[in-house]
Amino acid sequence: MKDSQRKISGEGFRYDADGQMACYIIHGFTGSTYEMNELGKYMASQGITAVADTLPGHGTSPEDCNTKVYQDWIDSVREGYDRLSAEKEEVFVVGFSMGGALTLNLAMERDLPGIVLYAPIIKHKKWTVYLTPFVAP
C-alpha cells in the first residue's frame, strides 16, 4: 500500500487495495474512525479495500453528538455501505460496540457476504440467555 493510496480526514478514512473485496468499518458511540484506523491499514495490506466514515455527530464534541438520533447513524451506515458496494463486488462489514449494533441492523436490510462484531451492544429479551456460558459446552 502506497501513501498515495491512503486518505484520512475528520470524515473518515479509505485505504484502497487491488481486487473486488472491501470492508466497511463502523466505529462505536462517541468514538471516531481513528480507533479503527490500524484495522483499516492492516486490511489494505492484505488486499482488501477498507473504508470508514465518521458517524454523524461523532469525532468533534459531545454537543454535536447530542444533536443526532439513532436514525441518523442508521442512514449514514446505509449510505456508506451502498456507496462502497457500488464499487466493489464483495463488501464485508465490521462494527465495534454501537457500530456492531448498526452492523446487525444493516444485515437485516442488505444481503451481506459476512460481518464481524467487536463487543456489540446487544440486549437479549430473555434472561435465560445469560445462563448460556454456564450450561453450554
Short mmCIF file of N, CA and C in Angstrom, two decimals:
data_model
loop_
_atom_site.label_atom_id
_atom_site.label_comp_id
_atom_site.label_asym_id
_atom_site.label_seq_id
_atom_site.Cartn_x
_atom_site.Cartn_y
_atom_site.Cartn_z
N MET A 1 0.85 -1.18 0.00
CA MET A 1 0.00 0.00 0.00
C MET A 1 0.89 1.24 0.00
N LYS A 2 0.69 2.09 -0.94
CA LYS A 2 1.47 3.33 -1.05
C LYS A 2 0.74 4.46 -0.34
N ASP A 3 1.51 5.47 0.10
CA ASP A 3 0.90 6.62 0.75
C ASP A 3 -0.13 7.30 -0.14
N SER A 4 0.08 7.23 -1.45
CA SER A 4 -0.88 7.86 -2.37
C SER A 4 -2.23 7.15 -2.36
N GLN A 5 -2.26 5.90 -1.86
CA GLN A 5 -3.50 5.15 -1.79
C GLN A 5 -4.26 5.43 -0.49
N ARG A 6 -3.65 6.14 0.40
CA ARG A 6 -4.19 6.34 1.73
C ARG A 6 -4.82 7.72 1.85
N LYS A 7 -6.03 7.75 2.41
CA LYS A 7 -6.70 9.03 2.64
C LYS A 7 -7.31 9.00 4.04
N ILE A 8 -6.96 9.98 4.85
CA ILE A 8 -7.55 10.10 6.19
C ILE A 8 -7.98 11.53 6.40
N SER A 9 -9.14 11.71 6.98
CA SER A 9 -9.60 13.05 7.34
C SER A 9 -10.56 12.92 8.52
N GLY A 10 -11.07 14.03 8.98
CA GLY A 10 -12.07 14.01 10.03
C GLY A 10 -13.35 13.33 9.60
N GLU A 11 -13.50 13.14 8.32
CA GLU A 11 -14.69 12.49 7.79
C GLU A 11 -14.52 10.98 7.66
N GLY A 12 -13.38 10.45 8.02
CA GLY A 12 -13.17 9.01 7.93
C GLY A 12 -11.87 8.69 7.22
N PHE A 13 -11.76 7.44 6.77
CA PHE A 13 -10.57 7.05 6.02
C PHE A 13 -10.95 6.07 4.92
N ARG A 14 -10.04 5.96 3.99
CA ARG A 14 -10.16 4.98 2.91
C ARG A 14 -8.76 4.50 2.57
N TYR A 15 -8.56 3.18 2.61
CA TYR A 15 -7.32 2.55 2.19
C TYR A 15 -7.67 1.66 1.00
N ASP A 16 -7.20 2.04 -0.16
CA ASP A 16 -7.51 1.29 -1.37
C ASP A 16 -6.55 0.13 -1.57
N ALA A 17 -7.10 -0.96 -2.09
CA ALA A 17 -6.30 -2.13 -2.45
C ALA A 17 -6.84 -2.67 -3.77
N ASP A 18 -6.01 -3.44 -4.45
CA ASP A 18 -6.46 -4.06 -5.69
C ASP A 18 -7.49 -5.14 -5.37
N GLY A 19 -8.30 -5.46 -6.33
CA GLY A 19 -9.27 -6.52 -6.14
C GLY A 19 -10.66 -5.98 -5.87
N GLN A 20 -11.61 -6.90 -5.81
CA GLN A 20 -13.02 -6.54 -5.66
C GLN A 20 -13.56 -6.77 -4.26
N MET A 21 -12.69 -7.06 -3.30
CA MET A 21 -13.14 -7.26 -1.92
C MET A 21 -12.90 -5.99 -1.12
N ALA A 22 -13.89 -5.65 -0.29
CA ALA A 22 -13.78 -4.44 0.54
C ALA A 22 -14.42 -4.70 1.90
N CYS A 23 -14.11 -3.81 2.82
CA CYS A 23 -14.70 -3.87 4.15
C CYS A 23 -15.14 -2.47 4.56
N TYR A 24 -16.38 -2.38 5.00
CA TYR A 24 -16.90 -1.13 5.53
C TYR A 24 -16.84 -1.23 7.05
N ILE A 25 -16.16 -0.30 7.68
CA ILE A 25 -15.87 -0.36 9.12
C ILE A 25 -16.65 0.72 9.84
N ILE A 26 -17.33 0.33 10.94
CA ILE A 26 -18.19 1.26 11.68
C ILE A 26 -17.68 1.38 13.12
N HIS A 27 -17.33 2.59 13.52
CA HIS A 27 -16.80 2.83 14.87
C HIS A 27 -17.93 2.85 15.91
N GLY A 28 -17.56 2.99 17.18
CA GLY A 28 -18.52 2.96 18.28
C GLY A 28 -19.05 4.33 18.68
N PHE A 29 -19.97 4.30 19.64
CA PHE A 29 -20.62 5.51 20.15
C PHE A 29 -19.59 6.42 20.80
N THR A 30 -19.65 7.69 20.49
CA THR A 30 -18.75 8.77 20.93
C THR A 30 -17.32 8.58 20.42
N GLY A 31 -17.10 7.61 19.58
CA GLY A 31 -15.77 7.37 19.03
C GLY A 31 -15.59 8.06 17.69
N SER A 32 -14.57 7.62 17.00
CA SER A 32 -14.30 8.14 15.66
C SER A 32 -13.61 7.05 14.86
N THR A 33 -13.36 7.33 13.61
CA THR A 33 -12.69 6.35 12.78
C THR A 33 -11.24 6.14 13.20
N TYR A 34 -10.70 7.05 14.00
CA TYR A 34 -9.32 6.91 14.48
C TYR A 34 -9.12 5.58 15.19
N GLU A 35 -10.13 5.15 15.97
CA GLU A 35 -10.00 3.91 16.73
C GLU A 35 -9.99 2.67 15.83
N MET A 36 -10.37 2.81 14.58
CA MET A 36 -10.41 1.69 13.64
C MET A 36 -9.33 1.81 12.56
N ASN A 37 -8.50 2.83 12.66
CA ASN A 37 -7.51 3.12 11.63
C ASN A 37 -6.51 1.99 11.39
N GLU A 38 -5.97 1.41 12.45
CA GLU A 38 -4.98 0.34 12.29
C GLU A 38 -5.60 -0.88 11.61
N LEU A 39 -6.85 -1.18 11.93
CA LEU A 39 -7.55 -2.28 11.27
C LEU A 39 -7.66 -2.01 9.77
N GLY A 40 -7.99 -0.79 9.42
CA GLY A 40 -8.10 -0.41 8.02
C GLY A 40 -6.78 -0.58 7.28
N LYS A 41 -5.69 -0.15 7.91
CA LYS A 41 -4.37 -0.29 7.30
C LYS A 41 -4.02 -1.76 7.09
N TYR A 42 -4.31 -2.57 8.11
CA TYR A 42 -3.99 -3.99 8.01
C TYR A 42 -4.79 -4.64 6.88
N MET A 43 -6.07 -4.33 6.79
CA MET A 43 -6.89 -4.92 5.73
C MET A 43 -6.34 -4.57 4.35
N ALA A 44 -5.96 -3.32 4.17
CA ALA A 44 -5.41 -2.91 2.88
C ALA A 44 -4.11 -3.66 2.58
N SER A 45 -3.30 -3.91 3.61
CA SER A 45 -2.06 -4.66 3.39
C SER A 45 -2.33 -6.10 2.97
N GLN A 46 -3.54 -6.57 3.25
CA GLN A 46 -3.95 -7.92 2.87
C GLN A 46 -4.75 -7.95 1.58
N GLY A 47 -4.83 -6.80 0.90
CA GLY A 47 -5.51 -6.73 -0.39
C GLY A 47 -6.99 -6.43 -0.32
N ILE A 48 -7.45 -5.91 0.81
CA ILE A 48 -8.87 -5.59 1.00
C ILE A 48 -9.02 -4.08 1.16
N THR A 49 -9.80 -3.46 0.31
CA THR A 49 -10.07 -2.03 0.45
C THR A 49 -10.83 -1.81 1.75
N ALA A 50 -10.40 -0.85 2.55
CA ALA A 50 -11.04 -0.57 3.84
C ALA A 50 -11.53 0.87 3.86
N VAL A 51 -12.80 1.03 4.24
CA VAL A 51 -13.43 2.35 4.28
C VAL A 51 -14.16 2.51 5.61
N ALA A 52 -13.99 3.67 6.23
CA ALA A 52 -14.73 4.00 7.44
C ALA A 52 -15.16 5.46 7.37
N ASP A 53 -16.43 5.69 7.63
CA ASP A 53 -16.97 7.05 7.69
C ASP A 53 -17.21 7.42 9.15
N THR A 54 -17.00 8.68 9.48
CA THR A 54 -17.33 9.15 10.81
C THR A 54 -18.84 9.29 10.91
N LEU A 55 -19.42 8.66 11.93
CA LEU A 55 -20.87 8.75 12.11
C LEU A 55 -21.28 10.19 12.41
N PRO A 56 -22.47 10.61 11.98
CA PRO A 56 -22.93 11.98 12.24
C PRO A 56 -22.86 12.33 13.73
N GLY A 57 -22.30 13.51 14.02
CA GLY A 57 -22.19 13.98 15.39
C GLY A 57 -20.98 13.46 16.14
N HIS A 58 -20.21 12.59 15.54
CA HIS A 58 -19.04 11.99 16.18
C HIS A 58 -17.76 12.64 15.67
N GLY A 59 -16.69 12.44 16.44
CA GLY A 59 -15.39 12.93 16.02
C GLY A 59 -15.18 14.42 16.25
N THR A 60 -16.13 15.08 16.89
CA THR A 60 -15.99 16.52 17.15
C THR A 60 -16.16 16.81 18.64
N SER A 61 -17.39 16.99 19.09
CA SER A 61 -17.64 17.30 20.50
C SER A 61 -18.90 16.57 20.98
N PRO A 62 -19.03 16.41 22.31
CA PRO A 62 -20.24 15.78 22.84
C PRO A 62 -21.52 16.54 22.46
N GLU A 63 -21.40 17.85 22.36
CA GLU A 63 -22.57 18.65 21.98
C GLU A 63 -23.07 18.28 20.59
N ASP A 64 -22.14 18.04 19.66
CA ASP A 64 -22.52 17.64 18.31
C ASP A 64 -23.23 16.29 18.32
N CYS A 65 -22.73 15.38 19.14
CA CYS A 65 -23.32 14.05 19.22
C CYS A 65 -24.76 14.13 19.74
N ASN A 66 -25.01 15.06 20.65
CA ASN A 66 -26.35 15.22 21.22
C ASN A 66 -27.37 15.77 20.24
N THR A 67 -26.91 16.27 19.10
CA THR A 67 -27.84 16.80 18.09
C THR A 67 -28.33 15.71 17.14
N LYS A 68 -27.82 14.49 17.29
CA LYS A 68 -28.17 13.39 16.38
C LYS A 68 -29.00 12.33 17.09
N VAL A 69 -29.74 11.58 16.28
CA VAL A 69 -30.53 10.45 16.80
C VAL A 69 -30.07 9.19 16.07
N TYR A 70 -30.49 8.04 16.61
CA TYR A 70 -30.04 6.76 16.08
C TYR A 70 -30.33 6.62 14.59
N GLN A 71 -31.45 7.15 14.13
CA GLN A 71 -31.80 7.05 12.71
C GLN A 71 -30.77 7.75 11.83
N ASP A 72 -30.15 8.82 12.33
CA ASP A 72 -29.09 9.49 11.57
C ASP A 72 -27.93 8.54 11.32
N TRP A 73 -27.60 7.74 12.32
CA TRP A 73 -26.48 6.80 12.21
C TRP A 73 -26.86 5.63 11.30
N ILE A 74 -28.08 5.16 11.41
CA ILE A 74 -28.56 4.09 10.52
C ILE A 74 -28.48 4.54 9.07
N ASP A 75 -28.97 5.75 8.80
CA ASP A 75 -28.95 6.28 7.43
C ASP A 75 -27.53 6.45 6.92
N SER A 76 -26.63 6.93 7.77
CA SER A 76 -25.24 7.14 7.38
C SER A 76 -24.57 5.82 7.01
N VAL A 77 -24.79 4.79 7.82
CA VAL A 77 -24.21 3.47 7.56
C VAL A 77 -24.77 2.90 6.26
N ARG A 78 -26.05 3.01 6.07
CA ARG A 78 -26.69 2.51 4.84
C ARG A 78 -26.08 3.19 3.61
N GLU A 79 -25.95 4.51 3.67
CA GLU A 79 -25.39 5.26 2.54
C GLU A 79 -23.93 4.89 2.28
N GLY A 80 -23.15 4.77 3.35
CA GLY A 80 -21.74 4.41 3.19
C GLY A 80 -21.56 3.02 2.60
N TYR A 81 -22.34 2.07 3.11
CA TYR A 81 -22.26 0.71 2.58
C TYR A 81 -22.68 0.67 1.12
N ASP A 82 -23.78 1.33 0.79
CA ASP A 82 -24.27 1.32 -0.59
C ASP A 82 -23.27 1.96 -1.55
N ARG A 83 -22.62 3.02 -1.09
CA ARG A 83 -21.61 3.69 -1.92
C ARG A 83 -20.44 2.74 -2.22
N LEU A 84 -19.97 2.02 -1.20
CA LEU A 84 -18.85 1.11 -1.38
C LEU A 84 -19.27 -0.12 -2.19
N SER A 85 -20.45 -0.63 -1.95
CA SER A 85 -20.90 -1.83 -2.69
C SER A 85 -21.17 -1.53 -4.16
N ALA A 86 -21.34 -0.26 -4.51
CA ALA A 86 -21.48 0.10 -5.92
C ALA A 86 -20.13 -0.01 -6.64
N GLU A 87 -19.04 0.03 -5.88
CA GLU A 87 -17.69 -0.05 -6.45
C GLU A 87 -17.10 -1.45 -6.42
N LYS A 88 -17.41 -2.19 -5.37
CA LYS A 88 -16.77 -3.48 -5.14
C LYS A 88 -17.80 -4.61 -5.16
N GLU A 89 -17.34 -5.81 -5.58
CA GLU A 89 -18.24 -6.95 -5.68
C GLU A 89 -18.65 -7.50 -4.32
N GLU A 90 -17.69 -7.60 -3.40
CA GLU A 90 -17.95 -8.16 -2.08
C GLU A 90 -17.58 -7.13 -1.02
N VAL A 91 -18.55 -6.75 -0.20
CA VAL A 91 -18.29 -5.78 0.86
C VAL A 91 -18.72 -6.39 2.19
N PHE A 92 -17.74 -6.68 3.03
CA PHE A 92 -17.99 -7.17 4.38
C PHE A 92 -18.13 -5.96 5.29
N VAL A 93 -18.74 -6.16 6.45
CA VAL A 93 -18.94 -5.05 7.38
C VAL A 93 -18.39 -5.44 8.75
N VAL A 94 -17.62 -4.53 9.35
CA VAL A 94 -17.07 -4.70 10.69
C VAL A 94 -17.64 -3.60 11.56
N GLY A 95 -18.17 -3.96 12.73
CA GLY A 95 -18.72 -2.97 13.64
C GLY A 95 -18.18 -3.13 15.05
N PHE A 96 -17.80 -2.02 15.66
CA PHE A 96 -17.29 -2.01 17.03
C PHE A 96 -18.32 -1.37 17.95
N SER A 97 -18.69 -2.05 19.03
CA SER A 97 -19.62 -1.54 20.04
C SER A 97 -20.94 -1.14 19.39
N MET A 98 -21.32 0.14 19.46
CA MET A 98 -22.56 0.56 18.80
C MET A 98 -22.48 0.30 17.30
N GLY A 99 -21.28 0.36 16.74
CA GLY A 99 -21.11 0.02 15.33
C GLY A 99 -21.51 -1.42 15.04
N GLY A 100 -21.37 -2.29 16.04
CA GLY A 100 -21.83 -3.67 15.90
C GLY A 100 -23.34 -3.75 15.80
N ALA A 101 -24.02 -2.95 16.62
CA ALA A 101 -25.48 -2.90 16.54
C ALA A 101 -25.93 -2.34 15.19
N LEU A 102 -25.23 -1.33 14.71
CA LEU A 102 -25.54 -0.76 13.40
C LEU A 102 -25.27 -1.78 12.29
N THR A 103 -24.23 -2.59 12.47
CA THR A 103 -23.93 -3.65 11.50
C THR A 103 -25.05 -4.67 11.45
N LEU A 104 -25.55 -5.08 12.61
CA LEU A 104 -26.67 -6.04 12.64
C LEU A 104 -27.90 -5.46 11.98
N ASN A 105 -28.16 -4.19 12.20
CA ASN A 105 -29.30 -3.53 11.56
C ASN A 105 -29.14 -3.56 10.03
N LEU A 106 -27.93 -3.25 9.56
CA LEU A 106 -27.67 -3.27 8.13
C LEU A 106 -27.82 -4.68 7.56
N ALA A 107 -27.40 -5.68 8.32
CA ALA A 107 -27.51 -7.07 7.87
C ALA A 107 -28.96 -7.50 7.70
N MET A 108 -29.87 -6.86 8.43
CA MET A 108 -31.30 -7.16 8.26
C MET A 108 -31.85 -6.54 6.99
N GLU A 109 -31.19 -5.51 6.48
CA GLU A 109 -31.67 -4.79 5.30
C GLU A 109 -30.96 -5.18 4.01
N ARG A 110 -29.72 -5.62 4.11
CA ARG A 110 -28.92 -5.91 2.93
C ARG A 110 -28.42 -7.35 2.99
N ASP A 111 -28.13 -7.91 1.83
CA ASP A 111 -27.57 -9.26 1.75
C ASP A 111 -26.05 -9.16 1.84
N LEU A 112 -25.53 -9.20 3.06
CA LEU A 112 -24.10 -9.02 3.29
C LEU A 112 -23.37 -10.36 3.18
N PRO A 113 -22.18 -10.39 2.57
CA PRO A 113 -21.43 -11.64 2.48
C PRO A 113 -20.86 -12.09 3.83
N GLY A 114 -20.71 -11.15 4.77
CA GLY A 114 -20.20 -11.50 6.09
C GLY A 114 -20.08 -10.27 6.97
N ILE A 115 -20.12 -10.51 8.28
CA ILE A 115 -19.98 -9.43 9.25
C ILE A 115 -19.03 -9.86 10.36
N VAL A 116 -18.41 -8.87 11.00
CA VAL A 116 -17.60 -9.09 12.19
C VAL A 116 -18.08 -8.10 13.23
N LEU A 117 -18.38 -8.59 14.43
CA LEU A 117 -18.86 -7.74 15.52
C LEU A 117 -17.84 -7.73 16.64
N TYR A 118 -17.34 -6.55 16.99
CA TYR A 118 -16.43 -6.38 18.12
C TYR A 118 -17.22 -5.76 19.26
N ALA A 119 -17.43 -6.52 20.34
CA ALA A 119 -18.13 -6.03 21.53
C ALA A 119 -19.42 -5.29 21.17
N PRO A 120 -20.31 -5.95 20.44
CA PRO A 120 -21.54 -5.26 20.02
C PRO A 120 -22.48 -5.00 21.18
N ILE A 121 -23.26 -3.95 21.06
CA ILE A 121 -24.29 -3.64 22.05
C ILE A 121 -25.53 -4.43 21.65
N ILE A 122 -25.82 -5.46 22.43
CA ILE A 122 -26.99 -6.30 22.15
C ILE A 122 -27.72 -6.53 23.46
N LYS A 123 -29.02 -6.34 23.45
CA LYS A 123 -29.84 -6.61 24.63
C LYS A 123 -30.72 -7.82 24.33
N HIS A 124 -30.56 -8.84 25.15
CA HIS A 124 -31.36 -10.05 24.98
C HIS A 124 -32.71 -9.88 25.67
N LYS A 125 -33.75 -10.40 25.03
CA LYS A 125 -35.09 -10.28 25.61
C LYS A 125 -35.35 -11.30 26.70
N LYS A 126 -34.69 -12.45 26.63
CA LYS A 126 -34.92 -13.49 27.63
C LYS A 126 -33.74 -13.55 28.59
N TRP A 127 -34.02 -13.55 29.88
CA TRP A 127 -32.97 -13.57 30.87
C TRP A 127 -32.19 -14.88 30.85
N THR A 128 -32.79 -15.97 30.35
CA THR A 128 -32.12 -17.26 30.35
C THR A 128 -30.88 -17.30 29.45
N VAL A 129 -30.79 -16.39 28.51
CA VAL A 129 -29.63 -16.36 27.62
C VAL A 129 -28.34 -16.11 28.41
N TYR A 130 -28.44 -15.46 29.56
CA TYR A 130 -27.26 -15.18 30.37
C TYR A 130 -26.70 -16.44 31.04
N LEU A 131 -27.49 -17.52 31.05
CA LEU A 131 -27.03 -18.79 31.60
C LEU A 131 -26.19 -19.59 30.60
N THR A 132 -26.20 -19.20 29.35
CA THR A 132 -25.53 -19.95 28.29
C THR A 132 -24.08 -20.29 28.62
N PRO A 133 -23.27 -19.37 29.12
CA PRO A 133 -21.87 -19.73 29.41
C PRO A 133 -21.74 -20.84 30.45
N PHE A 134 -22.75 -21.01 31.27
CA PHE A 134 -22.67 -21.99 32.34
C PHE A 134 -23.20 -23.35 31.94
N VAL A 135 -24.10 -23.41 30.96
CA VAL A 135 -24.72 -24.68 30.58
C VAL A 135 -24.26 -25.19 29.22
N ALA A 136 -23.65 -24.34 28.41
CA ALA A 136 -23.18 -24.76 27.09
C ALA A 136 -21.76 -25.32 27.20
N PRO A 137 -21.44 -26.34 26.39
CA PRO A 137 -20.08 -26.91 26.46
C PRO A 137 -19.04 -25.95 25.93
#
